[in-house]
Amino acid sequence: MPKTRIVMIGGFLGAGKTTAIARLARHYTDTGLSVAVVTNDQAFGLVDTGSLQSQGFEVGEVPGACFCCKFDDLVDTLAALGAERQPDIILTEPVGSCTDLVATVIEPLRSLHGDRYEVGRLAVLCKPEHGEKILSDRSAGFSPKAAYIFLKQLEEADAVVINKVDTLDADQAQRLAERVRSRFPGKPVLLGSGKRGDGFDELVEQLASPRSSRPAMDIDYDVYAEGEAELAWLNATAEATAPAPMDVDRLALAVVSALAEAAEADGFEPAHIKVLGFAGGQTCVANLVSSDTAAVLSLPSGESATTARLVINARVAGDPDRLAYVLATVLSRLADELQIHLDLASSQHFRPGRPVPTHRYA
């Protein structure tokens, strides 16, 4: 049986991994290949899974911890996607606060399951909103321990993609690329845009190249764990009802904007805030990736309805209990302003625990 090729697209929270993966999946299907996707999150109820499913992709999800700590679940999910027909390619999206993927995921897959899977190169998307600040050693709203994770992700990449160049001018993009090359000499650095498609022919070429084994990078798991623990994680669902049809896209965007504004007022630095809205069989996604940018509608639905379901994911540097309180306050205020009912149906919030990989191939 031909092997399924596993392609991993990493990057920090808000780097644009889901948009890039959707574009890659469309590229591969357009060439006649069968494609599936695996998403990953520390919690349950992931916006990325719903977003990719709404675009017609077959998606498996590994919730509850990083791929490295849920390695057996990852293997089971990969197998389930190939239960009826083994895909040609499975694109995988690890948690945005995860690093050390080569030693804990890629090499174990190659060693233990190489009879079924060919594991490709690791591409890591560099998030420009925080990359310029962290790489120039300026404050990015995160502590040095959280910035440590960002830099380790770039260090272990087989190729780095400066993503979202559609939001940068040419000088900004080149300056950021040079900062990456200076910090990590010899590493391929591409300029790309998951939204617009810049640089994707070159990325596909990089991903098609064979991957050779190399030693695991040095990493301090104490610093790594403390950096993750500084991030507040919140996943929630809310039900919206209105006496007259409401614009679901506008509602999702309003929730992201209001939550980001309230979080910033509390001194939180957003890593990624996103809301997925379901109504009338249609799906929308709104998101925000830093305190320096505005909320955007990345996937419009064009739907108006009297009922809608919202899935809310927020990742910020701050206290999770306070973040949960901020969300409840924001929903209550928006309900009054928009004259609708916004009921919080479920919510979980926490700091990620210490990563304890199932395997580590040094």
Short mmCIF file of C-alpha atoms in Angstrom, two decimals:
data_model
loop_
_atom_site.label_atom_id
_atom_site.label_comp_id
_atom_site.label_asym_id
_atom_site.label_seq_id
_atom_site.Cartn_x
_atom_site.Cartn_y
_atom_site.Cartn_z
CA MET A 1 0.00 0.00 0.00
CA PRO A 2 1.39 3.48 -0.86
CA LYS A 3 2.35 5.52 2.17
CA THR A 4 0.34 8.56 3.25
CA ARG A 5 2.46 11.71 3.37
CA ILE A 6 2.20 13.63 6.66
CA VAL A 7 2.81 17.38 6.36
CA MET A 8 3.04 19.49 9.51
CA ILE A 9 2.44 23.26 9.48
CA GLY A 10 3.49 24.86 12.77
CA GLY A 11 3.65 28.40 14.06
CA PHE A 12 2.69 30.56 17.02
CA LEU A 13 -0.90 31.29 18.01
CA GLY A 14 -2.44 33.52 15.34
CA ALA A 15 0.24 32.82 12.72
CA GLY A 16 -2.38 31.91 10.10
CA LYS A 17 -1.91 28.13 10.11
CA THR A 18 -5.55 27.24 9.41
CA THR A 19 -5.80 29.59 6.41
CA ALA A 20 -2.50 28.28 5.02
CA ILE A 21 -3.58 24.66 5.51
CA ALA A 22 -6.87 25.30 3.71
CA ARG A 23 -4.98 26.77 0.75
CA LEU A 24 -2.54 23.84 0.70
CA ALA A 25 -5.43 21.37 0.88
CA ARG A 26 -7.14 23.01 -2.10
CA HIS A 27 -3.87 22.93 -4.03
CA TYR A 28 -3.36 19.22 -3.44
CA THR A 29 -6.98 18.31 -4.23
CA ASP A 30 -6.78 20.35 -7.44
CA THR A 31 -3.87 18.13 -8.51
CA GLY A 32 -5.98 15.01 -7.97
CA LEU A 33 -4.68 13.98 -4.53
CA SER A 34 -6.95 12.96 -1.65
CA VAL A 35 -6.38 15.14 1.42
CA ALA A 36 -7.37 15.11 5.09
CA VAL A 37 -6.51 17.44 7.98
CA VAL A 38 -5.80 16.91 11.69
CA THR A 39 -6.22 19.83 14.09
CA ASN A 40 -4.96 20.00 17.67
CA ASP A 41 -5.84 21.99 20.77
CA GLN A 42 -5.28 22.07 24.52
CA ALA A 43 -9.08 22.21 25.01
CA PHE A 44 -12.25 20.94 23.35
CA GLY A 45 -14.42 22.87 20.88
CA LEU A 46 -11.93 24.18 18.35
CA VAL A 47 -12.85 26.94 15.89
CA ASP A 48 -10.23 25.68 13.40
CA THR A 49 -11.94 22.29 13.10
CA GLY A 50 -15.32 23.84 12.33
CA SER A 51 -13.78 26.32 9.91
CA LEU A 52 -12.02 23.60 7.87
CA GLN A 53 -15.05 21.30 7.91
CA SER A 54 -17.24 24.13 6.63
CA GLN A 55 -14.87 24.43 3.66
CA GLY A 56 -15.50 20.78 2.77
CA PHE A 57 -12.37 19.11 4.16
CA GLU A 58 -12.27 15.83 6.05
CA VAL A 59 -10.97 16.76 9.50
CA GLY A 60 -9.87 14.77 12.54
CA GLU A 61 -9.21 16.49 15.86
CA VAL A 62 -6.82 15.71 18.72
CA PRO A 63 -8.09 17.74 21.71
CA GLY A 64 -6.97 17.97 25.32
CA ALA A 65 -3.20 18.47 24.87
CA CYS A 66 -0.44 18.91 22.27
CA PHE A 67 0.32 16.22 19.66
CA CYS A 68 3.47 15.39 21.64
CA CYS A 69 1.52 14.57 24.80
CA LYS A 70 -1.31 12.87 22.88
CA PHE A 71 0.89 10.96 20.45
CA ASP A 72 -1.20 7.77 20.61
CA ASP A 73 -4.38 9.79 19.99
CA LEU A 74 -2.70 11.38 16.98
CA VAL A 75 -1.83 7.93 15.60
CA ASP A 76 -5.41 6.74 16.17
CA THR A 77 -6.80 9.84 14.45
CA LEU A 78 -4.52 9.38 11.46
CA ALA A 79 -5.64 5.75 11.20
CA ALA A 80 -9.33 6.69 11.45
CA LEU A 81 -8.96 9.13 8.56
CA GLY A 82 -7.61 6.27 6.47
CA ALA A 83 -10.10 3.63 7.66
CA GLU A 84 -12.10 3.59 4.43
CA ARG A 85 -9.62 5.08 2.00
CA GLN A 86 -6.11 6.08 2.95
CA PRO A 87 -5.52 9.74 1.98
CA ASP A 88 -2.54 10.67 -0.16
CA ILE A 89 -1.72 13.58 2.17
CA ILE A 90 -2.70 14.45 5.73
CA LEU A 91 -2.00 18.04 6.78
CA THR A 92 -1.50 18.46 10.53
CA GLU A 93 -1.83 21.65 12.57
CA PRO A 94 -0.21 21.49 16.04
CA VAL A 95 -1.15 23.71 18.97
CA GLY A 96 0.23 27.21 18.47
CA SER A 97 2.05 27.19 21.82
CA CYS A 98 3.81 23.88 21.09
CA THR A 99 7.43 23.33 20.08
CA ASP A 100 9.99 20.46 20.03
CA LEU A 101 7.79 18.77 17.41
CA VAL A 102 10.68 17.14 15.56
CA ALA A 103 11.83 15.12 18.57
CA THR A 104 8.40 14.35 20.03
CA VAL A 105 6.15 13.88 16.98
CA ILE A 106 7.96 13.76 13.64
CA GLU A 107 10.78 11.38 14.52
CA PRO A 108 8.55 9.02 16.56
CA LEU A 109 6.13 8.84 13.61
CA ARG A 110 9.01 8.06 11.24
CA SER A 111 10.45 5.42 13.54
CA LEU A 112 7.30 3.70 14.82
CA HIS A 113 4.94 4.09 11.86
CA GLY A 114 7.22 4.52 8.88
CA ASP A 115 5.63 1.50 7.19
CA ARG A 116 2.41 3.49 6.74
CA TYR A 117 3.44 7.16 6.76
CA GLU A 118 6.06 9.24 5.03
CA VAL A 119 6.64 12.25 7.26
CA GLY A 120 7.58 15.40 5.37
CA ARG A 121 9.39 18.59 6.26
CA LEU A 122 8.21 20.89 9.05
CA ALA A 123 7.18 24.33 7.82
CA VAL A 124 6.71 26.97 10.51
CA LEU A 125 4.78 30.18 9.86
CA CYS A 126 6.31 33.29 11.39
CA LYS A 127 3.63 35.58 12.78
CA PRO A 128 4.60 39.13 11.74
CA GLU A 129 2.48 40.84 14.41
CA HIS A 130 4.80 39.51 17.12
CA GLY A 131 7.79 38.36 15.07
CA GLU A 132 9.20 41.82 14.44
CA LYS A 133 9.08 42.67 18.16
CA ILE A 134 10.41 39.37 19.50
CA LEU A 135 13.18 39.04 16.91
CA SER A 136 14.34 42.57 17.62
CA ASP A 137 14.23 41.90 21.39
CA ARG A 138 11.49 44.46 22.00
CA SER A 139 8.48 43.84 24.23
CA ALA A 140 5.64 42.05 22.47
CA GLY A 141 3.26 41.87 25.42
CA PHE A 142 4.68 38.46 26.31
CA SER A 143 7.31 37.55 28.87
CA PRO A 144 10.73 36.27 27.70
CA LYS A 145 9.53 32.74 28.56
CA ALA A 146 6.58 32.92 26.15
CA ALA A 147 8.83 34.52 23.52
CA TYR A 148 11.21 31.57 24.06
CA ILE A 149 8.53 29.24 22.62
CA PHE A 150 8.13 31.49 19.56
CA LEU A 151 11.86 31.42 18.86
CA LYS A 152 12.19 27.66 19.43
CA GLN A 153 9.45 27.08 16.85
CA LEU A 154 11.48 28.96 14.26
CA GLU A 155 14.70 27.21 15.29
CA GLU A 156 13.38 23.69 14.65
CA ALA A 157 11.67 24.50 11.34
CA ASP A 158 12.91 22.94 8.11
CA ALA A 159 11.57 26.09 6.42
CA VAL A 160 10.20 29.35 7.84
CA VAL A 161 7.40 31.20 6.09
CA ILE A 162 6.98 34.91 6.85
CA ASN A 163 3.20 34.72 6.60
CA LYS A 164 0.62 37.44 5.94
CA VAL A 165 2.90 39.47 3.66
CA ASP A 166 -0.33 40.92 2.23
CA THR A 167 -0.50 42.95 5.47
CA LEU A 168 3.12 44.21 5.17
CA ASP A 169 4.87 46.52 2.77
CA ALA A 170 7.90 45.16 0.88
CA ASP A 171 10.42 46.73 3.27
CA GLN A 172 8.68 45.31 6.36
CA ALA A 173 8.55 41.81 4.85
CA GLN A 174 12.23 41.85 3.82
CA ARG A 175 13.32 43.26 7.18
CA LEU A 176 11.50 40.49 9.05
CA ALA A 177 12.94 37.84 6.71
CA GLU A 178 16.45 39.18 7.31
CA ARG A 179 15.91 39.07 11.07
CA VAL A 180 15.00 35.38 10.80
CA ARG A 181 18.00 34.64 8.54
CA SER A 182 20.32 36.50 10.91
CA ARG A 183 19.04 34.61 13.96
CA PHE A 184 18.95 31.21 12.19
CA PRO A 185 21.60 31.18 9.43
CA GLY A 186 21.16 28.74 6.55
CA LYS A 187 17.45 28.16 7.15
CA PRO A 188 15.16 28.58 4.09
CA VAL A 189 12.97 31.66 4.61
CA LEU A 190 9.97 32.24 2.33
CA LEU A 191 7.59 35.18 2.00
CA GLY A 192 3.98 33.98 1.87
CA SER A 193 0.32 34.73 2.32
CA GLY A 194 -2.19 32.04 3.14
CA LYS A 195 -4.96 34.45 2.31
CA ARG A 196 -3.65 35.67 -1.07
CA GLY A 197 -1.41 32.79 -2.11
CA ASP A 198 1.95 34.57 -2.29
CA GLY A 199 4.88 32.16 -2.08
CA PHE A 200 2.78 28.99 -2.08
CA ASP A 201 4.42 27.43 -5.14
CA GLU A 202 7.74 27.72 -3.31
CA LEU A 203 6.21 26.34 -0.10
CA VAL A 204 4.77 23.33 -1.95
CA GLU A 205 8.22 22.72 -3.43
CA GLN A 206 9.80 22.86 0.04
CA LEU A 207 7.22 20.44 1.44
CA ALA A 208 7.82 18.00 -1.43
CA SER A 209 11.54 17.74 -0.64
CA PRO A 210 12.59 14.68 1.39
CA ARG A 211 13.28 15.19 5.06
CA SER A 212 16.47 13.90 6.62
CA SER A 213 16.88 13.00 10.29
CA ARG A 214 18.80 15.44 12.46
CA PRO A 215 19.54 15.76 16.17
CA ALA A 216 16.85 17.15 18.41
CA MET A 217 17.34 20.78 19.34
CA ASP A 218 18.30 21.72 22.87
CA ILE A 219 15.28 22.91 24.80
CA ASP A 220 14.70 23.83 28.43
CA TYR A 221 11.38 22.21 29.36
CA ASP A 222 11.14 24.30 32.53
CA VAL A 223 11.19 27.54 30.53
CA TYR A 224 8.91 26.00 27.89
CA ALA A 225 6.35 24.94 30.54
CA GLU A 226 6.47 28.30 32.31
CA GLY A 227 6.02 30.12 29.00
CA GLU A 228 2.91 28.10 28.16
CA ALA A 229 1.55 28.55 31.69
CA GLU A 230 1.59 32.33 31.23
CA LEU A 231 -1.09 31.97 28.55
CA ALA A 232 -4.79 31.93 29.42
CA TRP A 233 -6.81 29.42 27.38
CA LEU A 234 -10.58 29.84 26.94
CA ASN A 235 -12.98 27.82 24.78
CA ALA A 236 -16.69 28.58 25.02
CA THR A 237 -19.98 28.30 23.16
CA ALA A 238 -22.86 30.77 23.20
CA GLU A 239 -26.39 30.72 21.79
CA ALA A 240 -27.76 33.90 20.20
CA THR A 241 -31.46 34.54 19.64
CA ALA A 242 -33.14 37.65 18.31
CA PRO A 243 -36.72 38.79 17.59
CA ALA A 244 -35.73 39.66 14.00
CA PRO A 245 -33.02 38.25 11.68
CA MET A 246 -29.55 39.36 12.77
CA ASP A 247 -26.39 39.63 10.66
CA VAL A 248 -24.36 36.63 11.90
CA ASP A 249 -21.09 37.91 10.39
CA ARG A 250 -21.53 41.23 12.16
CA LEU A 251 -22.31 39.46 15.43
CA ALA A 252 -19.16 37.28 15.30
CA LEU A 253 -17.02 40.30 14.48
CA ALA A 254 -18.62 42.31 17.31
CA VAL A 255 -17.86 39.56 19.85
CA VAL A 256 -14.19 39.36 18.80
CA SER A 257 -13.79 43.16 18.82
CA ALA A 258 -15.51 43.64 22.19
CA LEU A 259 -13.60 40.77 23.83
CA ALA A 260 -10.27 42.07 22.49
CA GLU A 261 -11.03 45.60 23.67
CA ALA A 262 -12.04 44.43 27.14
CA ALA A 263 -9.04 42.08 27.42
CA GLU A 264 -6.65 44.87 26.45
CA ALA A 265 -8.23 47.16 29.04
CA ASP A 266 -7.36 44.48 31.62
CA GLY A 267 -3.74 44.47 30.44
CA PHE A 268 -3.91 41.22 28.47
CA GLU A 269 -1.92 40.73 25.26
CA PRO A 270 -4.01 38.75 22.76
CA ALA A 271 -2.24 35.91 20.99
CA HIS A 272 -5.38 34.89 19.11
CA ILE A 273 -9.09 35.50 19.63
CA LYS A 274 -11.50 33.88 17.19
CA VAL A 275 -15.22 33.27 16.91
CA LEU A 276 -16.98 30.84 14.61
CA GLY A 277 -20.68 31.45 13.93
CA PHE A 278 -23.18 28.80 12.75
CA ALA A 279 -26.58 29.76 11.34
CA GLY A 280 -28.82 28.45 8.58
CA GLY A 281 -26.27 25.85 7.54
CA GLN A 282 -23.65 28.54 6.93
CA THR A 283 -20.43 29.31 8.82
CA CYS A 284 -18.44 32.48 9.46
CA VAL A 285 -15.14 33.11 11.25
CA ALA A 286 -13.89 36.37 12.79
CA ASN A 287 -10.52 36.73 14.48
CA LEU A 288 -7.88 39.02 15.97
CA VAL A 289 -4.20 38.15 16.38
CA SER A 290 -2.61 40.97 18.38
CA SER A 291 -3.29 44.21 20.22
CA ASP A 292 -1.81 46.13 17.27
CA THR A 293 -4.36 44.86 14.73
CA ALA A 294 -8.12 45.09 14.27
CA ALA A 295 -10.56 42.19 14.24
CA VAL A 296 -11.29 40.85 10.75
CA LEU A 297 -13.92 38.63 9.19
CA SER A 298 -11.77 35.90 7.65
CA LEU A 299 -14.64 33.67 6.49
CA PRO A 300 -17.98 35.41 5.76
CA SER A 301 -21.28 33.55 5.71
CA GLY A 302 -23.59 36.27 4.40
CA GLU A 303 -26.26 34.77 6.67
CA SER A 304 -29.05 36.48 8.60
CA ALA A 305 -31.00 34.45 11.13
CA THR A 306 -32.96 34.70 14.36
CA THR A 307 -30.81 32.00 16.01
CA ALA A 308 -27.07 31.37 15.82
CA ARG A 309 -24.46 29.36 17.66
CA LEU A 310 -21.06 30.85 18.46
CA VAL A 311 -17.84 28.97 19.24
CA ILE A 312 -15.34 31.24 21.01
CA ASN A 313 -11.60 30.53 21.35
CA ALA A 314 -9.35 33.03 23.14
CA ARG A 315 -5.61 32.76 23.85
CA VAL A 316 -4.13 35.69 25.76
CA ALA A 317 -1.24 36.43 28.08
CA GLY A 318 -3.06 36.82 31.37
CA ASP A 319 -5.19 35.18 34.05
CA PRO A 320 -7.75 32.63 32.78
CA ASP A 321 -10.30 33.26 35.56
CA ARG A 322 -10.27 36.94 34.76
CA LEU A 323 -10.57 36.19 31.03
CA ALA A 324 -13.68 34.07 31.69
CA TYR A 325 -15.20 36.93 33.69
CA VAL A 326 -14.39 39.38 30.88
CA LEU A 327 -16.13 37.15 28.32
CA ALA A 328 -19.30 36.85 30.42
CA THR A 329 -19.35 40.64 30.88
CA VAL A 330 -18.80 41.26 27.16
CA LEU A 331 -21.63 38.93 26.12
CA SER A 332 -24.01 40.58 28.58
CA ARG A 333 -23.12 44.06 27.34
CA LEU A 334 -23.41 43.10 23.67
CA ALA A 335 -26.80 41.50 24.28
CA ASP A 336 -28.07 44.80 25.68
CA GLU A 337 -26.53 46.87 22.88
CA LEU A 338 -27.80 44.63 20.07
CA GLN A 339 -31.12 43.85 21.80
CA ILE A 340 -30.66 40.10 21.51
CA HIS A 341 -30.20 37.18 23.89
CA LEU A 342 -26.63 35.89 24.23
CA ASP A 343 -26.50 32.89 26.55
CA LEU A 344 -23.20 31.26 27.51
CA ALA A 345 -23.83 27.54 26.91
CA SER A 346 -20.44 26.11 27.89
CA SER A 347 -17.02 27.37 28.91
CA GLN A 348 -13.64 26.03 29.95
CA HIS A 349 -10.64 28.14 30.89
CA PHE A 350 -7.22 27.24 32.25
CA ARG A 351 -3.46 27.58 31.89
CA PRO A 352 -1.80 24.78 29.88
CA GLY A 353 -0.07 22.17 32.02
CA ARG A 354 3.55 21.12 31.71
CA PRO A 355 4.20 19.26 28.45
CA VAL A 356 5.08 15.62 29.05
CA PRO A 357 5.76 14.01 25.66
CA THR A 358 4.86 10.37 25.08
CA HIS A 359 8.17 9.95 23.20
CA ARG A 360 11.24 12.11 22.72
CA TYR A 361 13.81 11.00 20.16
CA ALA A 362 17.00 12.85 20.98
#
